[in-house]
């Protein structure tokens, strides 16, 4: 068999980490696009950054992500070199920044109580014990926190505060999640303390992040000759020892139901996305609940488990996918063909669509939150159609108005619960007749927050790895925070630069506490 004339790169997965790795290989390592192959199990790229549907059947996004200008330095670095699809003379970064200069976030209805009243969310609700526990968390080293849960650290009063209702729903924390991850978030987003009640630091994309980010990246990569091989499920790899290290010699998988293998040359490189927060997601419908898949079926988890059994340095995937009841939640997307709900929310909240951030129903048994995006939110969304995105953290509890767990509810039932929380029952019937509500269950969506030990998350370039590196939300990047697009892009930088020996510096992790003015403002907020 003849060997390739130039080294090839095989990237497993096509989420934002994988797409960024391909961009960096071309931009910073000088690789030819035709030597890069992206192997993706699904028929569409983007991983968790999704956006699909149409006006008739309903639109869908599984997640609603919020960015900041200060903290997302790796993301902006990559997007600065990717042309916008709507205006090729501008980068995606420039397009996003301009949009946010025009559509400013300043939420006026962050918390809503059971009487449909907007709470004064600037009153964070701390007592002295809460403040001391927060400061103590910030100054305690990670090694001393170990595997402690958040509710091991704070007294019960803390979990009743307005602050915790806003913080946890902004970032999707459960009380049983890792105290280490909460500490990282608080240090990373300390600048958000004074504006958590308005979400004034939030930045969004003009359209959903698939249309605004994934499609431009995929188009740029395809223009450079990168090959996307959809329907390719990588399931295993063979390793060989080579001097003081090891290399991947062969990859195995299935493509359209048929087995394939890839034999690697000595100079070939492999970038593996480990795990998936949106693995085994299942979509429901307006009249159908979304299924919960309890046993991992997705290739990303299957691959990680097999590699961890075969070679050192791959961490312990079971720490993150061992119990879906600790990591699942349900999101939903409303497609509205009648302006009534949008008009009512605008009047109620005082916010135009796209400016309001999350609205959280603090007394909701599901702890439900919604956001009304700027329209259009989808590239194929016509005038006269609007969307709302929302999610619930407590999906196993019966609703306040619909006597069923959120996990068992159809889109129609979720819409009913939402409208009754808002107090807009007089328009409920017309909304049910003119809207489509699509729920989606995600078994592993917060699995990266699981309590973990050192070594559970592998290094981006494991010790001894000669031709492979790891990508995504389940690698270890000191001081940075998972469940962010920034973390995925940073993993791509460490992978490409580390594996190829590129000298280009990686933008440092933003530390708000290093800015005296920001740190002072945060401390003033904390001490009241």
C-alpha positions as a printed NumPy array, in Angstrom:
array([[  0.   ,   0.   ,   0.   ],
       [  1.408,   3.417,  -0.937],
       [  1.776,   5.989,   1.802],
       [  0.331,   9.512,   1.477],
       [  2.719,  12.125,   0.083],
       [  1.942,  14.623,   2.843],
       [  0.7  ,  14.235,   6.412],
       [ -3.022,  14.049,   6.982],
       [ -5.17 ,  15.167,   9.901],
       [ -8.212,  13.178,  10.985],
       [-10.614,  15.067,  13.227],
       [-13.271,  12.97 ,  14.966],
       [-16.439,  14.964,  15.57 ],
       [-17.56 ,  18.259,  14.066],
       [-18.469,  20.397,  17.067],
       [-16.974,  23.833,  17.623],
       [-13.756,  22.295,  19.014],
       [-13.274,  20.145,  15.909],
       [-14.123,  22.956,  13.492],
       [-11.733,  25.284,  15.337],
       [ -8.959,  22.688,  15.182],
       [ -9.381,  22.524,  11.398],
       [ -9.296,  26.326,  11.12 ],
       [ -6.116,  26.469,  13.223],
       [ -4.416,  23.731,  11.212],
       [ -4.903,  25.81 ,   8.071],
       [ -4.422,  29.284,   9.513],
       [ -1.566,  28.727,  11.961],
       [  0.042,  25.423,  10.945],
       [ -0.06 ,  25.965,   7.18 ],
       [ -1.802,  22.688,   6.389],
       [ -3.666,  22.226,   3.148],
       [ -7.387,  21.813,   3.586],
       [ -7.46 ,  18.749,   1.355],
       [ -5.248,  16.945,   3.866],
       [ -7.823,  17.414,   6.651],
       [-10.767,  15.032,   7.08 ],
       [-13.571,  15.59 ,   9.569],
       [-15.345,  12.363,  10.543],
       [-18.843,  13.048,  11.879],
       [-21.45 ,  10.534,  12.983],
       [-24.408,  12.865,  12.381],
       [-25.652,  14.219,   9.041],
       [-24.974,  17.809,  10.097],
       [-21.955,  19.592,  11.588],
       [-21.896,  21.758,  14.69 ],
       [-22.351,  19.399,  17.621],
       [-24.218,  21.24 ,  20.373],
       [-24.354,  24.445,  18.3  ],
       [-27.504,  23.586,  16.42 ],
       [-30.436,  25.31 ,  14.765],
       [-32.948,  23.5  ,  12.596],
       [-36.547,  23.357,  11.471],
       [-38.928,  25.462,   9.429],
       [-41.978,  27.689,   9.953],
       [-44.462,  24.882,   9.266],
       [-43.017,  22.08 ,  11.413],
       [-41.42 ,  24.321,  14.018],
       [-37.896,  25.514,  14.739],
       [-35.53 ,  23.947,  17.274],
       [-32.362,  24.796,  19.154],
       [-31.29 ,  22.518,  21.964],
       [-29.284,  25.145,  23.833],
       [-29.172,  28.868,  24.419],
       [-25.59 ,  30.022,  24.872],
       [-24.419,  33.403,  26.08 ],
       [-20.95 ,  34.816,  25.451],
       [-18.943,  37.704,  26.856],
       [-16.435,  39.941,  25.141],
       [-13.828,  39.834,  27.919],
       [-13.757,  36.123,  28.703],
       [-14.131,  34.489,  25.286],
       [-10.724,  35.407,  23.91 ],
       [ -9.962,  32.123,  22.078],
       [-13.364,  32.106,  20.4  ],
       [-12.94 ,  35.665,  19.098],
       [ -9.413,  34.829,  17.921],
       [-10.747,  32.02 ,  15.712],
       [-13.859,  33.852,  14.483],
       [-11.817,  36.905,  13.506],
       [-10.504,  34.941,  10.525],
       [-13.79 ,  33.422,   9.336],
       [-15.849,  35.5  ,   6.862],
       [-19.513,  36.112,   7.557],
       [-21.948,  34.415,   5.191],
       [-24.033,  37.57 ,   5.011],
       [-21.128,  39.928,   4.271],
       [-17.837,  38.344,   3.214],
       [-15.998,  41.626,   3.801],
       [-16.557,  41.183,   7.54 ],
       [-15.513,  38.427,   9.875],
       [-17.958,  36.48 ,  12.004],
       [-16.43 ,  38.207,  15.03 ],
       [-17.07 ,  41.662,  13.574],
       [-20.636,  40.708,  12.667],
       [-21.357,  39.46 ,  16.186],
       [-19.813,  42.509,  17.848],
       [-21.743,  44.904,  15.629],
       [-25.   ,  43.085,  16.334],
       [-24.426,  43.391,  20.075],
       [-23.612,  47.084,  19.745],
       [-27.055,  47.52 ,  18.197],
       [-29.07 ,  45.044,  20.31 ],
       [-28.036,  45.605,  23.918],
       [-28.962,  43.152,  26.673],
       [-30.496,  44.716,  29.774],
       [-33.031,  42.368,  31.319],
       [-35.812,  44.004,  33.311],
       [-37.673,  40.821,  34.256],
       [-35.041,  38.347,  35.446],
       [-37.118,  36.781,  38.216],
       [-40.882,  36.287,  38.332],
       [-42.81 ,  34.987,  41.344],
       [-45.932,  32.833,  41.645],
       [-48.189,  35.913,  41.592],
       [-46.758,  36.944,  38.176],
       [-44.828,  39.798,  39.798],
       [-41.378,  40.84 ,  38.6  ],
       [-39.026,  40.649,  41.563],
       [-36.33 ,  43.189,  42.323],
       [-33.487,  40.936,  41.24 ],
       [-30.87 ,  43.508,  42.259],
       [-31.623,  42.358,  45.828],
       [-29.433,  39.289,  45.808],
       [-30.645,  38.056,  49.18 ],
       [-27.363,  37.126,  50.878],
       [-27.02 ,  36.898,  54.614],
       [-23.681,  37.062,  56.411],
       [-23.26 ,  33.294,  56.347],
       [-23.8  ,  33.212,  52.575],
       [-21.201,  35.923,  52.025],
       [-18.628,  34.169,  54.163],
       [-19.222,  30.871,  52.374],
       [-18.81 ,  32.549,  48.977],
       [-15.551,  34.225,  49.941],
       [-14.319,  31.   ,  51.5  ],
       [-15.083,  29.137,  48.26 ],
       [-13.181,  31.669,  46.16 ],
       [-10.027,  31.401,  48.264],
       [-10.034,  27.61 ,  48.805],
       [ -7.693,  25.743,  46.411],
       [ -9.248,  23.102,  44.173],
       [ -7.189,  20.319,  45.704],
       [ -8.838,  20.994,  49.075],
       [-12.34 ,  21.026,  47.586],
       [-11.85 ,  17.617,  45.996],
       [-15.126,  15.935,  45.053],
       [-17.361,  18.069,  47.271],
       [-20.775,  19.019,  45.967],
       [-22.095,  22.567,  45.938],
       [-24.682,  21.703,  48.589],
       [-21.888,  20.329,  50.783],
       [-20.42 ,  23.829,  50.895],
       [-23.334,  26.222,  51.404],
       [-26.023,  26.443,  54.091],
       [-29.671,  25.952,  53.008],
       [-30.388,  29.707,  53.004],
       [-27.979,  30.282,  50.104],
       [-30.104,  28.126,  47.804],
       [-33.155,  30.33 ,  48.45 ],
       [-31.445,  33.577,  47.404],
       [-32.21 ,  35.534,  44.267],
       [-28.523,  35.287,  43.429],
       [-28.556,  31.487,  43.294],
       [-31.786,  31.441,  41.252],
       [-30.141,  33.684,  38.656],
       [-26.641,  32.203,  38.741],
       [-27.75 ,  28.585,  38.525],
       [-30.195,  29.192,  35.668],
       [-27.727,  31.35 ,  33.738],
       [-25.08 ,  28.601,  33.865],
       [-27.28 ,  25.485,  34.52 ],
       [-25.894,  24.39 ,  37.887],
       [-27.61 ,  21.816,  40.056],
       [-27.038,  21.738,  43.815],
       [-25.303,  18.364,  43.499],
       [-22.758,  19.557,  40.948],
       [-19.06 ,  20.02 ,  41.623],
       [-18.002,  22.779,  44.014],
       [-14.739,  22.985,  42.037],
       [-16.635,  23.848,  38.864],
       [-18.725,  26.478,  40.666],
       [-15.54 ,  28.039,  42.067],
       [-14.041,  28.197,  38.572],
       [-17.179,  29.851,  37.24 ],
       [-17.248,  32.451,  39.975],
       [-13.611,  33.356,  39.438],
       [-13.996,  33.341,  35.646],
       [-17.197,  35.408,  35.647],
       [-16.632,  37.582,  38.691],
       [-17.342,  40.569,  36.437],
       [-20.942,  39.357,  36.135],
       [-21.706,  39.706,  39.871],
       [-22.822,  43.36 ,  39.635],
       [-24.89 ,  42.72 ,  36.487],
       [-26.256,  39.209,  37.044],
       [-29.716,  40.764,  37.501],
       [-29.605,  42.404,  34.038],
       [-27.234,  40.047,  32.168],
       [-25.684,  43.209,  30.768],
       [-22.45 ,  41.384,  29.956],
       [-24.126,  38.844,  27.68 ],
       [-23.309,  38.779,  23.97 ],
       [-25.322,  36.841,  21.392],
       [-25.096,  36.023,  17.714],
       [-27.389,  37.673,  15.127],
       [-28.993,  34.305,  14.333],
       [-28.786,  31.032,  16.23 ],
       [-25.236,  29.802,  16.617],
       [-25.523,  27.17 ,  13.923],
       [-26.489,  29.729,  11.301],
       [-24.181,  32.463,  12.637],
       [-21.081,  30.427,  13.497],
       [-21.126,  26.799,  12.328],
       [-22.26 ,  27.431,   8.758],
       [-19.63 ,  30.155,   8.107],
       [-16.885,  27.96 ,   9.587],
       [-17.971,  24.956,   7.551],
       [-18.153,  27.046,   4.381],
       [-14.672,  28.495,   4.986],
       [-13.228,  25.04 ,   5.623],
       [-14.926,  23.53 ,   2.567],
       [-13.603,  26.387,   0.416],
       [-10.119,  25.441,   1.586],
       [-10.725,  21.816,   0.606],
       [-11.453,  20.238,   3.994],
       [-13.393,  16.999,   3.527],
       [-16.466,  16.387,   5.709],
       [-17.401,  12.715,   5.983],
       [-20.849,  12.575,   7.546],
       [-22.331,   9.283,   8.647],
       [-18.869,   8.209,   9.863],
       [-18.953,   6.772,  13.369],
       [-15.468,   6.223,  14.799],
       [-15.698,   3.476,  17.416],
       [-12.165,   2.351,  18.245],
       [ -8.457,   2.854,  17.645],
       [ -5.359,   0.674,  17.849],
       [ -2.202,   1.943,  19.543],
       [  1.423,   0.977,  19.047],
       [  4.317,   1.764,  21.345],
       [  6.969,   3.9  ,  19.711],
       [ 10.05 ,   4.623,  21.79 ],
       [  9.006,   6.587,  24.854],
       [  5.463,   7.165,  23.662],
       [  2.551,   5.712,  21.745],
       [  0.731,   6.521,  18.578],
       [ -2.586,   5.644,  17.032],
       [ -1.9  ,   3.211,  14.237],
       [ -5.412,   2.426,  13.016],
       [ -8.924,   3.776,  13.534],
       [-12.055,   1.668,  13.165],
       [-15.639,   2.706,  12.612],
       [-18.862,   2.408,  10.68 ],
       [-19.961,   4.459,   7.719],
       [-23.569,   4.151,   6.643],
       [-23.772,   0.826,   8.448],
       [-20.609,  -0.66 ,   6.937],
       [-17.284,  -1.054,   8.773],
       [-14.255,   0.984,   7.751],
       [-10.657,   1.334,   8.936],
       [ -8.13 ,   4.096,   8.529],
       [ -4.434,   3.18 ,   8.545],
       [ -2.305,   6.091,   9.681],
       [  1.051,   7.101,   8.298],
       [  3.826,   8.042,  10.668],
       [  3.288,  11.797,  10.188],
       [ -0.51 ,  11.699,  10.278],
       [ -2.3  ,  13.38 ,  13.203],
       [ -5.548,  12.535,  14.967],
       [ -7.774,  14.908,  16.962],
       [-10.429,  13.076,  18.973],
       [-13.532,  14.711,  20.461],
       [-14.276,  12.867,  23.703],
       [-17.835,  12.527,  24.982],
       [-20.764,  14.723,  24.036],
       [-23.088,  16.866,  26.122],
       [-25.842,  16.484,  23.508],
       [-25.335,  12.752,  22.919],
       [-28.537,  10.721,  22.638],
       [-30.728,  13.818,  22.582],
       [-34.295,  12.986,  21.655],
       [-36.814,  15.38 ,  20.193],
       [-40.468,  15.319,  21.196],
       [-43.306,  17.196,  19.535],
       [-46.22 ,  19.497,  20.173],
       [-48.296,  16.466,  21.169],
       [-45.482,  14.106,  22.16 ],
       [-43.031,  14.013,  25.056],
       [-39.31 ,  13.619,  24.385],
       [-37.801,  10.213,  25.16 ],
       [-35.034,   9.821,  27.732],
       [-32.28 ,   7.473,  26.517],
       [-30.669,   5.927,  29.59 ],
       [-27.959,   3.733,  28.065],
       [-25.327,   5.507,  25.925],
       [-25.873,   4.858,  22.23 ],
       [-23.872,   7.756,  20.82 ],
       [-20.468,   7.034,  19.307],
       [-18.665,   9.768,  21.253],
       [-19.127,   8.01 ,  24.595],
       [-18.564,   4.554,  23.107],
       [-15.251,   5.67 ,  21.627],
       [-14.045,   7.322,  24.83 ],
       [-14.836,   4.252,  26.953],
       [-12.996,   1.928,  24.59 ],
       [ -9.93 ,   4.151,  24.376],
       [ -9.8  ,   4.564,  28.162],
       [ -9.66 ,   0.768,  28.521],
       [ -6.876,   0.394,  25.957],
       [ -4.391,   3.171,  26.703],
       [ -3.325,   5.332,  29.652],
       [ -4.045,   9.051,  29.734],
       [ -7.696,   8.963,  28.619],
       [ -9.269,   9.669,  31.993],
       [-12.408,   8.046,  33.366],
       [-15.477,   8.641,  31.179],
       [-17.753,   6.834,  33.625],
       [-17.357,   9.754,  36.016],
       [-19.39 ,  11.843,  33.584],
       [-21.826,   9.449,  31.919],
       [-22.591,   7.095,  34.78 ],
       [-25.973,   8.514,  35.885],
       [-28.169,  10.469,  33.481],
       [-30.48 ,  11.52 ,  36.33 ],
       [-27.664,  13.738,  37.588],
       [-26.99 ,  15.387,  34.226],
       [-30.248,  15.53 ,  32.236],
       [-32.579,  18.377,  31.551],
       [-35.18 ,  19.383,  29.005],
       [-35.244,  22.394,  26.709],
       [-37.983,  23.54 ,  24.363],
       [-38.414,  25.859,  21.405],
       [-41.683,  27.639,  20.638],
       [-42.547,  28.624,  17.083],
       [-45.248,  31.288,  17.184],
       [-47.377,  32.22 ,  14.192],
       [-49.357,  34.754,  16.187],
       [-47.752,  37.849,  17.775],
       [-49.883,  37.723,  20.927],
       [-47.326,  36.063,  23.254],
       [-44.426,  38.214,  22.042],
       [-46.495,  41.382,  22.499],
       [-47.579,  40.361,  25.993],
       [-44.028,  39.48 ,  27.073],
       [-42.779,  42.795,  25.667],
       [-45.402,  44.72 ,  27.642],
       [-44.872,  42.641,  30.774],
       [-41.063,  42.73 ,  30.805],
       [-40.33 ,  46.091,  29.21 ],
       [-37.831,  44.385,  26.92 ],
       [-37.83 ,  44.178,  23.16 ],
       [-37.032,  40.698,  21.771],
       [-33.318,  40.046,  21.992],
       [-32.678,  42.466,  24.874],
       [-34.155,  40.641,  27.834],
       [-31.921,  37.733,  28.718],
       [-33.319,  34.845,  30.733],
       [-36.662,  35.238,  32.484],
       [-36.758,  32.739,  35.357],
       [-39.907,  31.682,  37.179],
       [-38.431,  31.417,  40.645],
       [-41.38 ,  29.511,  42.133],
       [-41.702,  27.114,  39.197],
       [-41.555,  23.469,  40.259],
       [-39.552,  22.908,  37.079],
       [-37.424,  26.033,  37.668],
       [-38.342,  27.068,  34.149],
       [-36.607,  29.898,  32.293],
       [-37.247,  31.415,  28.873],
       [-35.549,  33.868,  26.535],
       [-37.08 ,  35.737,  23.609],
       [-34.455,  36.104,  20.87 ],
       [-34.196,  38.856,  18.32 ],
       [-36.119,  37.957,  15.167],
       [-35.276,  36.398,  12.844],
       [-33.405,  33.812,  14.883],
       [-33.166,  31.286,  12.031],
       [-31.925,  31.921,   8.505],
       [-35.204,  30.629,   7.045],
       [-37.517,  32.352,   9.541],
       [-40.005,  34.599,   7.709],
       [-41.722,  37.76 ,   8.902],
       [-44.762,  36.994,  11.009],
       [-43.087,  34.059,  12.798],
       [-41.386,  34.363,  16.177],
       [-39.525,  31.954,  18.465],
       [-38.992,  31.537,  22.205],
       [-36.454,  29.199,  23.796],
       [-36.637,  27.806,  27.305],
       [-35.59 ,  25.009,  29.623],
       [-36.266,  23.483,  33.01 ],
       [-33.754,  22.241,  35.574],
       [-36.14 ,  20.104,  37.659],
       [-37.605,  17.854,  34.989],
       [-38.779,  15.066,  37.32 ],
       [-41.13 ,  17.249,  39.363],
       [-44.807,  17.812,  38.487],
       [-45.63 ,  21.258,  37.195],
       [-47.455,  23.931,  39.155],
       [-50.354,  23.834,  36.689],
       [-49.788,  20.679,  34.631],
       [-49.748,  17.738,  37.021],
       [-46.979,  15.813,  35.266],
       [-43.18 ,  15.818,  35.42 ],
       [-41.732,  18.091,  32.763],
       [-39.897,  15.083,  31.313],
       [-43.26 ,  13.456,  30.527],
       [-44.858,  16.538,  28.991],
       [-45.603,  17.242,  25.365],
       [-44.817,  20.624,  23.862],
       [-48.491,  21.58 ,  24.255],
       [-48.345,  20.877,  28.003],
       [-45.08 ,  22.79 ,  28.438],
       [-46.567,  25.789,  26.609],
       [-49.631,  25.594,  28.876],
       [-47.448,  25.615,  32.003],
       [-45.443,  28.575,  30.688],
       [-48.461,  30.69 ,  29.757],
       [-50.056,  30.087,  33.144],
       [-46.842,  31.089,  34.935],
       [-46.978,  34.34 ,  32.971],
       [-50.649,  34.825,  33.824],
       [-51.683,  35.098,  30.174],
       [-54.403,  32.439,  30.345],
       [-56.83 ,  34.528,  28.293],
       [-54.716,  33.91 ,  25.165],
       [-53.806,  30.274,  25.934],
       [-56.264,  28.716,  23.497],
       [-55.152,  30.841,  20.553],
       [-51.5  ,  30.157,  21.362],
       [-52.079,  26.405,  21.473],
       [-53.826,  26.63 ,  18.088],
       [-51.209,  28.799,  16.35 ],
       [-47.93 ,  27.615,  17.905],
       [-45.637,  24.609,  17.761],
       [-43.739,  23.68 ,  20.918],
       [-40.916,  21.153,  20.542],
       [-39.257,  19.684,  23.651],
       [-35.897,  17.935,  23.538],
       [-34.419,  15.721,  26.257],
       [-30.638,  15.77 ,  26.738],
       [-29.33 ,  13.037,  29.065],
       [-25.766,  14.404,  29.406],
       [-26.208,  18.147,  29.04 ],
       [-24.601,  19.052,  32.392],
       [-22.425,  15.951,  32.748],
       [-19.271,  18.072,  32.565],
       [-20.233,  19.576,  35.966],
       [-20.083,  16.169,  37.666],
       [-18.061,  15.877,  40.853],
       [-14.718,  14.525,  39.751],
       [-11.245,  13.61 ,  40.909],
       [ -7.88 ,  14.535,  39.465],
       [ -7.323,  12.404,  36.386],
       [-10.987,  11.931,  35.498],
       [-10.535,  14.486,  32.741],
       [ -7.533,  13.723,  30.504],
       [ -4.942,  16.217,  29.334],
       [ -5.444,  17.682,  25.859],
       [ -2.216,  15.999,  24.773],
       [ -1.885,  12.953,  27.057],
       [  1.553,  12.05 ,  28.339],
       [  3.289,   9.904,  25.747],
       [  0.872,  10.775,  22.926],
       [  2.884,  11.174,  19.725],
       [  0.265,  11.693,  17.046],
       [ -3.022,  12.361,  18.794],
       [ -4.693,  15.015,  20.928],
       [ -8.079,  15.334,  22.601],
       [-10.804,  17.941,  22.166],
       [-13.981,  19.198,  23.769],
       [-15.685,  19.641,  27.109],
       [-14.175,  16.65 ,  28.9  ],
       [-10.471,  17.441,  28.714],
       [ -8.681,  19.239,  31.523],
       [ -7.75 ,  22.886,  30.984],
       [ -6.667,  24.445,  34.294],
       [ -8.655,  27.482,  35.463],
       [-11.071,  27.511,  32.52 ],
       [-14.775,  26.661,  32.705],
       [-16.584,  23.835,  30.94 ],
       [-20.028,  24.168,  29.335],
       [-18.754,  27.13 ,  27.326],
       [-17.886,  27.5  ,  23.664],
       [-14.672,  29.164,  24.814],
       [-13.541,  25.965,  26.552],
       [-13.973,  23.939,  23.362],
       [-12.065,  26.443,  21.241],
       [ -9.289,  26.674,  23.82 ],
       [ -8.998,  22.885,  23.761],
       [ -8.496,  23.085,  19.989],
       [ -5.68 ,  25.605,  20.413],
       [ -3.913,  23.461,  22.997],
       [ -4.369,  20.39 ,  20.781],
       [ -3.088,  21.881,  17.528],
       [ -0.289,  23.979,  18.971],
       [  0.761,  21.317,  21.485],
       [  0.784,  18.383,  19.104],
       [  2.455,  20.244,  16.239],
       [  4.881,  22.282,  18.357],
       [  3.557,  25.662,  17.157],
       [  5.022,  28.602,  19.049],
       [  2.   ,  30.911,  18.681],
       [  0.844,  31.925,  22.19 ],
       [ -2.619,  30.929,  23.36 ],
       [ -4.618,  33.885,  24.747],
       [ -4.502,  33.653,  28.545],
       [ -7.576,  32.746,  30.541],
       [ -9.356,  35.947,  31.538],
       [ -9.189,  36.604,  35.291],
       [-11.59 ,  39.32 ,  36.357],
       [-10.036,  39.397,  39.806],
       [ -6.784,  40.656,  38.249],
       [ -8.548,  43.883,  37.231],
       [ -8.781,  46.001,  40.42 ],
       [-11.864,  47.908,  39.253],
       [-13.749,  44.752,  38.281],
       [-12.731,  42.934,  41.462],
       [-13.796,  45.898,  43.615],
       [-17.204,  46.111,  41.924],
       [-17.752,  42.395,  42.448],
       [-16.769,  42.556,  46.096],
       [-19.09 ,  45.512,  46.666],
       [-21.922,  43.472,  45.208],
       [-21.034,  40.49 ,  47.358],
       [-20.867,  42.375,  50.656],
       [-23.95 ,  44.466,  49.846]])
